[in-house]
PDB file of C-alpha atoms in Angstrom:
ATOM      1  CA  MET M   1     -20.596  10.917 -78.263  1.00 55.00           C
ATOM      2  CA  LYS M   2     -22.561   9.446 -75.309  1.00 50.00           C
ATOM      3  CA  PHE M   3     -19.800   6.664 -75.032  1.00 51.00           C
ATOM      4  CA  ARG M   4     -17.206   9.298 -74.870  1.00 60.00           C
ATOM      5  CA  VAL M   5     -18.881  11.210 -72.034  1.00 52.00           C
ATOM      6  CA  ALA M   6     -19.486   8.050 -70.116  1.00 57.00           C
ATOM      7  CA  SER M   7     -15.798   6.930 -70.687  1.00 61.00           C
ATOM      8  CA  LEU M   8     -14.668  10.456 -69.452  1.00 56.00           C
ATOM      9  CA  ARG M   9     -16.795  10.215 -66.340  1.00 65.00           C
ATOM     10  CA  ALA M  10     -15.426   6.833 -65.597  1.00 57.00           C
ATOM     11  CA  HIS M  11     -11.837   8.201 -65.948  1.00 58.00           C
ATOM     12  CA  LEU M  12     -12.582  11.164 -63.626  1.00 56.00           C
ATOM     13  CA  VAL M  13     -14.093   8.690 -61.081  1.00 55.00           C
ATOM     14  CA  VAL M  14     -10.971   6.522 -61.240  1.00 58.00           C
ATOM     15  CA  LEU M  15      -8.805   9.440 -61.095  1.00 60.00           C
ATOM     16  CA  SER M  16     -10.696  10.894 -58.060  1.00 60.00           C
ATOM     17  CA  LEU M  17     -10.455   7.482 -56.257  1.00 53.00           C
ATOM     18  CA  GLY M  18      -6.701   7.241 -57.063  1.00 61.00           C
ATOM     19  CA  THR M  19      -6.208  10.656 -55.481  1.00 70.00           C
ATOM     20  CA  LEU M  20      -8.659  10.121 -52.452  1.00 59.00           C
ATOM     21  CA  LEU M  21      -7.659   6.485 -51.487  1.00 59.00           C
ATOM     22  CA  PRO M  22      -4.080   7.365 -50.557  1.00 67.00           C
ATOM     23  CA  LEU M  23      -5.442  10.371 -48.495  1.00 64.00           C
ATOM     24  CA  ILE M  24      -8.007   8.146 -46.744  1.00 67.00           C
ATOM     25  CA  ALA M  25      -5.266   5.677 -46.001  1.00 62.00           C
ATOM     26  CA  LEU M  26      -2.744   8.225 -44.762  1.00 64.00           C
ATOM     27  CA  GLY M  27      -5.700   9.648 -42.583  1.00 67.00           C
ATOM     28  CA  MET M  28      -6.404   6.164 -41.075  1.00 69.00           C
ATOM     29  CA  LEU M  29      -2.681   5.532 -40.491  1.00 64.00           C
ATOM     30  CA  SER M  30      -2.248   8.888 -38.783  1.00 67.00           C
ATOM     31  CA  THR M  31      -5.290   8.118 -36.547  1.00 74.00           C
ATOM     32  CA  VAL M  32      -3.809   4.846 -35.541  1.00 69.00           C
ATOM     33  CA  LEU M  33      -0.336   6.254 -34.905  1.00 67.00           C
ATOM     34  CA  ILE M  34      -1.704   9.075 -32.770  1.00 73.00           C
ATOM     35  CA  ALA M  35      -3.868   6.593 -30.831  1.00 66.00           C
ATOM     36  CA  GLU M  36      -0.816   4.503 -30.150  1.00 69.00           C
ATOM     37  CA  ARG M  37       1.186   7.376 -29.189  1.00 71.00           C
ATOM     38  CA  GLU M  38      -1.502   8.617 -26.684  1.00 69.00           C
ATOM     39  CA  HIS M  39      -1.711   5.132 -25.281  1.00 60.00           C
ATOM     40  CA  ALA M  40       2.095   4.926 -24.784  1.00 61.00           C
ATOM     41  CA  VAL M  41       2.028   8.342 -23.182  1.00 59.00           C
ATOM     42  CA  PHE M  42      -0.817   7.306 -20.785  1.00 56.00           C
ATOM     43  CA  GLN M  43       0.763   4.083 -20.011  1.00 61.00           C
ATOM     44  CA  ARG M  44       4.138   5.812 -19.089  1.00 64.00           C
ATOM     45  CA  GLY M  45       2.192   8.373 -16.860  1.00 56.00           C
ATOM     46  CA  ALA M  46       0.268   5.389 -15.230  1.00 53.00           C
ATOM     47  CA  GLN M  47       3.551   3.530 -14.590  1.00 58.00           C
ATOM     48  CA  GLU M  48       5.265   6.620 -13.106  1.00 62.00           C
ATOM     49  CA  ARG M  49       2.305   7.304 -10.801  1.00 62.00           C
ATOM     50  CA  THR M  50       2.264   3.743  -9.676  1.00 57.00           C
ATOM     51  CA  ARG M  51       5.924   3.954  -8.873  1.00 63.00           C
ATOM     52  CA  ALA M  52       5.529   7.071  -7.059  1.00 53.00           C
ATOM     53  CA  MET M  53       2.707   5.515  -4.948  1.00 59.00           C
ATOM     54  CA  LEU M  54       4.674   2.417  -4.304  1.00 59.00           C
ATOM     55  CA  THR M  55       7.643   4.467  -3.149  1.00 64.00           C
ATOM     56  CA  ALA M  56       5.526   6.584  -0.958  1.00 61.00           C
ATOM     57  CA  VAL M  57       3.599   3.727   0.657  1.00 62.00           C
ATOM     58  CA  ASP M  58       6.911   1.792   1.114  1.00 73.00           C
ATOM     59  CA  THR M  59       8.650   4.753   2.826  1.00 77.00           C
ATOM     60  CA  GLU M  60       5.588   5.143   5.243  1.00 79.00           C
ATOM     61  CA  LEU M  61       5.515   1.469   6.115  1.00 81.00           C
ATOM     62  CA  ASN M  62       9.273   1.480   6.600  1.00 85.00           C
ATOM     63  CA  ALA M  63       9.131   4.356   8.949  1.00 87.00           C
ATOM     64  CA  HIS M  64       6.615   2.502  11.021  1.00 85.00           C
ATOM     65  CA  MET M  65       8.749  -0.628  10.980  1.00 91.00           C
ATOM     66  CA  GLY M  66      11.967   1.407  11.972  1.00 91.00           C
ATOM     67  CA  SER M  67      10.224   2.926  14.870  1.00 92.00           C
ATOM     68  CA  LEU M  68       9.036  -0.380  16.124  1.00 94.00           C
ATOM     69  CA  LYS M  69      12.427  -1.976  15.722  1.00 94.00           C
ATOM     70  CA  LEU M  70      13.959   0.559  17.758  1.00 93.00           C
ATOM     71  CA  LEU M  71      11.322   0.010  20.513  1.00 94.00           C
ATOM     72  CA  ALA M  72      11.919  -3.762  20.276  1.00 93.00           C
ATOM     73  CA  GLU M  73      15.636  -3.248  21.013  1.00 92.00           C
ATOM     74  CA  LEU M  74      15.106  -1.385  24.324  1.00 90.00           C
ATOM     75  CA  ALA M  75      16.935  -3.093  27.245  1.00 83.00           C
ATOM     76  CA  ASN M  76      13.926  -3.203  29.502  1.00 84.00           C
ATOM     77  CA  LEU M  77      12.787  -6.188  27.638  1.00 86.00           C
ATOM     78  CA  ASP M  78      16.095  -8.072  28.274  1.00 83.00           C
ATOM     79  CA  ASP M  79      15.090  -8.589  31.864  1.00 79.00           C
ATOM     80  CA  TYR M  80      11.335  -8.874  31.414  1.00 85.00           C
ATOM     81  CA  ASN M  81      10.694  -5.425  32.904  1.00 91.00           C
ATOM     82  CA  LEU M  82       7.197  -5.014  31.319  1.00 93.00           C
ATOM     83  CA  ARG M  83       6.145  -2.043  33.488  1.00 94.00           C
ATOM     84  CA  SER M  84       9.297  -0.065  32.357  1.00 94.00           C
ATOM     85  CA  PHE M  85       8.614  -0.978  28.722  1.00 95.00           C
ATOM     86  CA  TYR M  86       4.952  -0.019  28.828  1.00 95.00           C
ATOM     87  CA  GLN M  87       5.899   3.385  30.211  1.00 95.00           C
ATOM     88  CA  GLU M  88       8.297   3.700  27.202  1.00 94.00           C
ATOM     89  CA  LEU M  89       5.492   2.765  24.826  1.00 94.00           C
ATOM     90  CA  MET M  90       3.227   5.394  26.427  1.00 95.00           C
ATOM     91  CA  ARG M  91       5.972   8.072  26.004  1.00 94.00           C
ATOM     92  CA  THR M  92       6.536   7.174  22.391  1.00 92.00           C
ATOM     93  CA  LEU M  93       2.821   6.947  21.359  1.00 92.00           C
ATOM     94  CA  PRO M  94       2.093  10.603  21.045  1.00 92.00           C
ATOM     95  CA  SER M  95       5.067  11.120  18.592  1.00 91.00           C
ATOM     96  CA  GLN M  96       3.398   8.445  16.240  1.00 91.00           C
ATOM     97  CA  GLN M  97       0.259  10.122  15.062  1.00 86.00           C
ATOM     98  CA  GLU M  98      -0.933   7.317  12.798  1.00 88.00           C
ATOM     99  CA  TRP M  99      -0.653   4.749  15.737  1.00 92.00           C
ATOM    100  CA  SER M 100      -3.805   3.876  17.407  1.00 91.00           C
ATOM    101  CA  ARG M 101      -1.992   1.745  19.996  1.00 93.00           C
ATOM    102  CA  VAL M 102       0.854  -0.614  20.504  1.00 95.00           C
ATOM    103  CA  ASP M 103       0.878  -4.051  21.933  1.00 94.00           C
ATOM    104  CA  LEU M 104       3.366  -6.678  23.015  1.00 96.00           C
ATOM    105  CA  ALA M 105       2.394 -10.390  22.729  1.00 95.00           C
ATOM    106  CA  ASP M 106       4.396 -13.521  23.561  1.00 94.00           C
ATOM    107  CA  LEU M 107       4.727 -16.385  21.043  1.00 94.00           C
ATOM    108  CA  SER M 108       1.477 -18.024  22.146  1.00 93.00           C
ATOM    109  CA  GLY M 109      -0.404 -14.964  21.104  1.00 92.00           C
ATOM    110  CA  ARG M 110      -1.262 -13.906  24.605  1.00 93.00           C
ATOM    111  CA  ARG M 111      -0.958 -10.059  24.694  1.00 93.00           C
ATOM    112  CA  LEU M 112       1.143  -8.965  27.673  1.00 95.00           C
ATOM    113  CA  LEU M 113       0.675  -5.116  27.080  1.00 94.00           C
ATOM    114  CA  ASP M 114      -1.561  -2.857  25.228  1.00 95.00           C
ATOM    115  CA  THR M 115      -1.262   0.946  25.328  1.00 95.00           C
ATOM    116  CA  SER M 116      -5.103   1.342  25.189  1.00 93.00           C
ATOM    117  CA  TYR M 117      -5.339  -0.584  28.616  1.00 94.00           C
ATOM    118  CA  PRO M 118      -3.793   0.289  31.886  1.00 95.00           C
ATOM    119  CA  PHE M 119      -0.782  -1.703  32.814  1.00 93.00           C
ATOM    120  CA  GLY M 120      -1.771  -5.011  34.467  1.00 89.00           C
ATOM    121  CA  SER M 121      -5.164  -5.112  32.848  1.00 91.00           C
ATOM    122  CA  MET M 122      -6.795  -8.196  31.384  1.00 92.00           C
ATOM    123  CA  ILE M 123      -6.358  -7.689  27.643  1.00 92.00           C
ATOM    124  CA  PRO M 124      -8.566  -9.317  24.916  1.00 89.00           C
ATOM    125  CA  GLU M 125      -6.974 -11.623  22.442  1.00 87.00           C
ATOM    126  CA  ILE M 126      -5.248 -10.689  19.280  1.00 89.00           C
ATOM    127  CA  VAL M 127      -7.803  -9.585  16.654  1.00 84.00           C
ATOM    128  CA  ASP M 128      -5.769 -10.351  13.522  1.00 90.00           C
ATOM    129  CA  ARG M 129      -4.309 -14.010  13.996  1.00 92.00           C
ATOM    130  CA  GLU M 130      -3.264 -14.322  10.317  1.00 93.00           C
ATOM    131  CA  SER M 131      -0.633 -11.765  10.248  1.00 93.00           C
ATOM    132  CA  PHE M 132       0.592 -12.818  13.751  1.00 94.00           C
ATOM    133  CA  ALA M 133       1.125 -16.308  12.512  1.00 94.00           C
ATOM    134  CA  ARG M 134       2.960 -14.960   9.507  1.00 94.00           C
ATOM    135  CA  GLU M 135       5.172 -12.932  11.812  1.00 94.00           C
ATOM    136  CA  LEU M 136       6.071 -16.129  13.861  1.00 94.00           C
ATOM    137  CA  GLN M 137       6.812 -17.972  10.672  1.00 94.00           C
ATOM    138  CA  LEU M 138       8.909 -15.345   8.915  1.00 93.00           C
ATOM    139  CA  ALA M 139      10.550 -13.601  12.181  1.00 92.00           C
ATOM    140  CA  GLU M 140      10.711 -10.394  10.132  1.00 93.00           C
ATOM    141  CA  PRO M 141       8.484  -7.290   9.965  1.00 94.00           C
ATOM    142  CA  VAL M 142       4.972  -7.973   8.355  1.00 94.00           C
ATOM    143  CA  VAL M 143       2.090  -5.702   7.526  1.00 91.00           C
ATOM    144  CA  SER M 144      -1.481  -7.131   7.993  1.00 91.00           C
ATOM    145  CA  ASN M 145      -4.552  -6.866   5.876  1.00 90.00           C
ATOM    146  CA  LEU M 146      -7.279  -4.490   7.172  1.00 88.00           C
ATOM    147  CA  PHE M 147      -9.291  -5.690  10.057  1.00 88.00           C
ATOM    148  CA  ILE M 148     -11.887  -4.260  12.476  1.00 87.00           C
ATOM    149  CA  ASP M 149     -10.546  -3.361  15.842  1.00 80.00           C
ATOM    150  CA  GLN M 150     -12.667  -1.572  18.492  1.00 77.00           C
ATOM    151  CA  GLY M 151     -15.355  -0.806  15.694  1.00 83.00           C
ATOM    152  CA  GLU M 152     -12.933   0.793  13.311  1.00 85.00           C
ATOM    153  CA  TYR M 153     -10.775  -0.489  10.353  1.00 88.00           C
ATOM    154  CA  HIS M 154      -6.948  -0.757  11.162  1.00 90.00           C
ATOM    155  CA  PHE M 155      -3.975  -2.496   9.967  1.00 91.00           C
ATOM    156  CA  ALA M 156      -1.028  -3.900  12.025  1.00 93.00           C
ATOM    157  CA  VAL M 157       2.584  -3.585  11.470  1.00 95.00           C
ATOM    158  CA  ARG M 158       4.459  -6.253  13.371  1.00 96.00           C
ATOM    159  CA  VAL M 159       8.164  -6.792  14.208  1.00 96.00           C
ATOM    160  CA  PRO M 160       9.889  -9.576  16.117  1.00 96.00           C
ATOM    161  CA  VAL M 161      11.617  -8.918  19.492  1.00 96.00           C
ATOM    162  CA  ILE M 162      14.758 -11.038  19.132  1.00 94.00           C
ATOM    163  CA  ARG M 163      17.397 -11.776  21.861  1.00 92.00           C
ATOM    164  CA  ASN M 164      20.424 -14.079  21.215  1.00 90.00           C
ATOM    165  CA  GLY M 165      18.959 -15.355  17.988  1.00 90.00           C
ATOM    166  CA  GLN M 166      15.594 -16.261  19.612  1.00 92.00           C
ATOM    167  CA  MET M 167      12.243 -14.556  19.043  1.00 95.00           C
ATOM    168  CA  LEU M 168      10.748 -13.741  22.578  1.00 94.00           C
ATOM    169  CA  TYR M 169       7.809 -11.432  21.553  1.00 95.00           C
ATOM    170  CA  VAL M 170       5.893  -9.832  18.713  1.00 96.00           C
ATOM    171  CA  LEU M 171       5.568  -6.132  19.038  1.00 97.00           C
ATOM    172  CA  SER M 172       2.712  -4.528  16.997  1.00 96.00           C
ATOM    173  CA  ALA M 173       1.581  -1.006  15.958  1.00 95.00           C
ATOM    174  CA  ILE M 174      -2.056  -0.744  15.138  1.00 93.00           C
ATOM    175  CA  ILE M 175      -2.418   1.879  12.510  1.00 90.00           C
ATOM    176  CA  GLU M 176      -5.468   3.884  11.023  1.00 85.00           C
ATOM    177  CA  PRO M 177      -5.635   3.346   7.280  1.00 82.00           C
ATOM    178  CA  HIS M 178      -5.904   6.988   6.785  1.00 76.00           C
ATOM    179  CA  ALA M 179      -2.026   6.943   6.987  1.00 65.00           C
ATOM    180  CA  VAL M 180      -1.983   5.170   3.616  1.00 63.00           C
ATOM    181  CA  ILE M 181      -5.155   6.882   2.092  1.00 60.00           C
ATOM    182  CA  SER M 182      -3.540  10.291   2.569  1.00 60.00           C
ATOM    183  CA  LEU M 183      -0.674   9.133   0.603  1.00 52.00           C
ATOM    184  CA  LEU M 184      -2.688   7.861  -2.284  1.00 58.00           C
ATOM    185  CA  THR M 185      -4.837  11.202  -2.115  1.00 58.00           C
ATOM    186  CA  SER M 186      -1.657  13.245  -2.427  1.00 57.00           C
ATOM    187  CA  GLN M 187      -0.827  11.562  -5.798  1.00 56.00           C
ATOM    188  CA  ARG M 188      -3.864  13.319  -7.279  1.00 61.00           C
ATOM    189  CA  LEU M 189      -5.062  10.378  -9.434  1.00 59.00           C
ATOM    190  CA  PRO M 190      -7.725  11.078 -12.022  1.00 61.00           C
ATOM    191  CA  SER M 191     -11.289  10.931 -10.678  1.00 61.00           C
ATOM    192  CA  ASP M 192     -12.008   7.767 -12.686  1.00 59.00           C
ATOM    193  CA  TRP M 193      -9.066   5.730 -11.225  1.00 59.00           C
ATOM    194  CA  VAL M 194      -9.074   3.340  -8.513  1.00 58.00           C
ATOM    195  CA  ALA M 195      -6.173   2.819  -6.313  1.00 55.00           C
ATOM    196  CA  VAL M 196      -5.791  -0.373  -4.268  1.00 57.00           C
ATOM    197  CA  VAL M 197      -2.745  -1.297  -2.058  1.00 53.00           C
ATOM    198  CA  LEU M 198      -2.053  -5.090  -2.119  1.00 53.00           C
ATOM    199  CA  ASP M 199       0.802  -6.806  -0.215  1.00 50.00           C
ATOM    200  CA  ASN M 200       1.980 -10.028  -1.781  1.00 47.00           C
TER     201      ASN M 200
END
């Protein structure tokens, strides 16, 4: 009799395990599938936000480059009329709210004009030599890293001034970084995210 009771208990345990194990396996599989799906959704969302940020930053930088290119094509640079070009820069500057100043340098790096100085003043040397050297090498618009200019962080957008296929000058807008920071802020990133703009 005792043997039958023990055997019956063993059968019940086996039957219970046979019923529970598939349920446990199904629960674990469901957990894995849900986690993978949430990861895929998160990854898609992160990629979409990254694309949106890249598009916004590219649009902003391209707008700065476009404005500088228009200035670089002005006729008063054809005959070295720097006073007239300086006046044009001073007229343009208020319409470019993110620009701190604009400068024009020759290929040696000597700054000929700077809108933060009166025309004809002695102007200090270029602060960010690395992006200036890259501009000379590429002869196309470049964006610098952040650098300290007059006690504040800025970055430069530089474009070549070309006449008859020859680069004559480098025209640069010195821009406050809040122009880009405000674009990142507008994306409403989660509070635990860190957004970094890198230019390779």
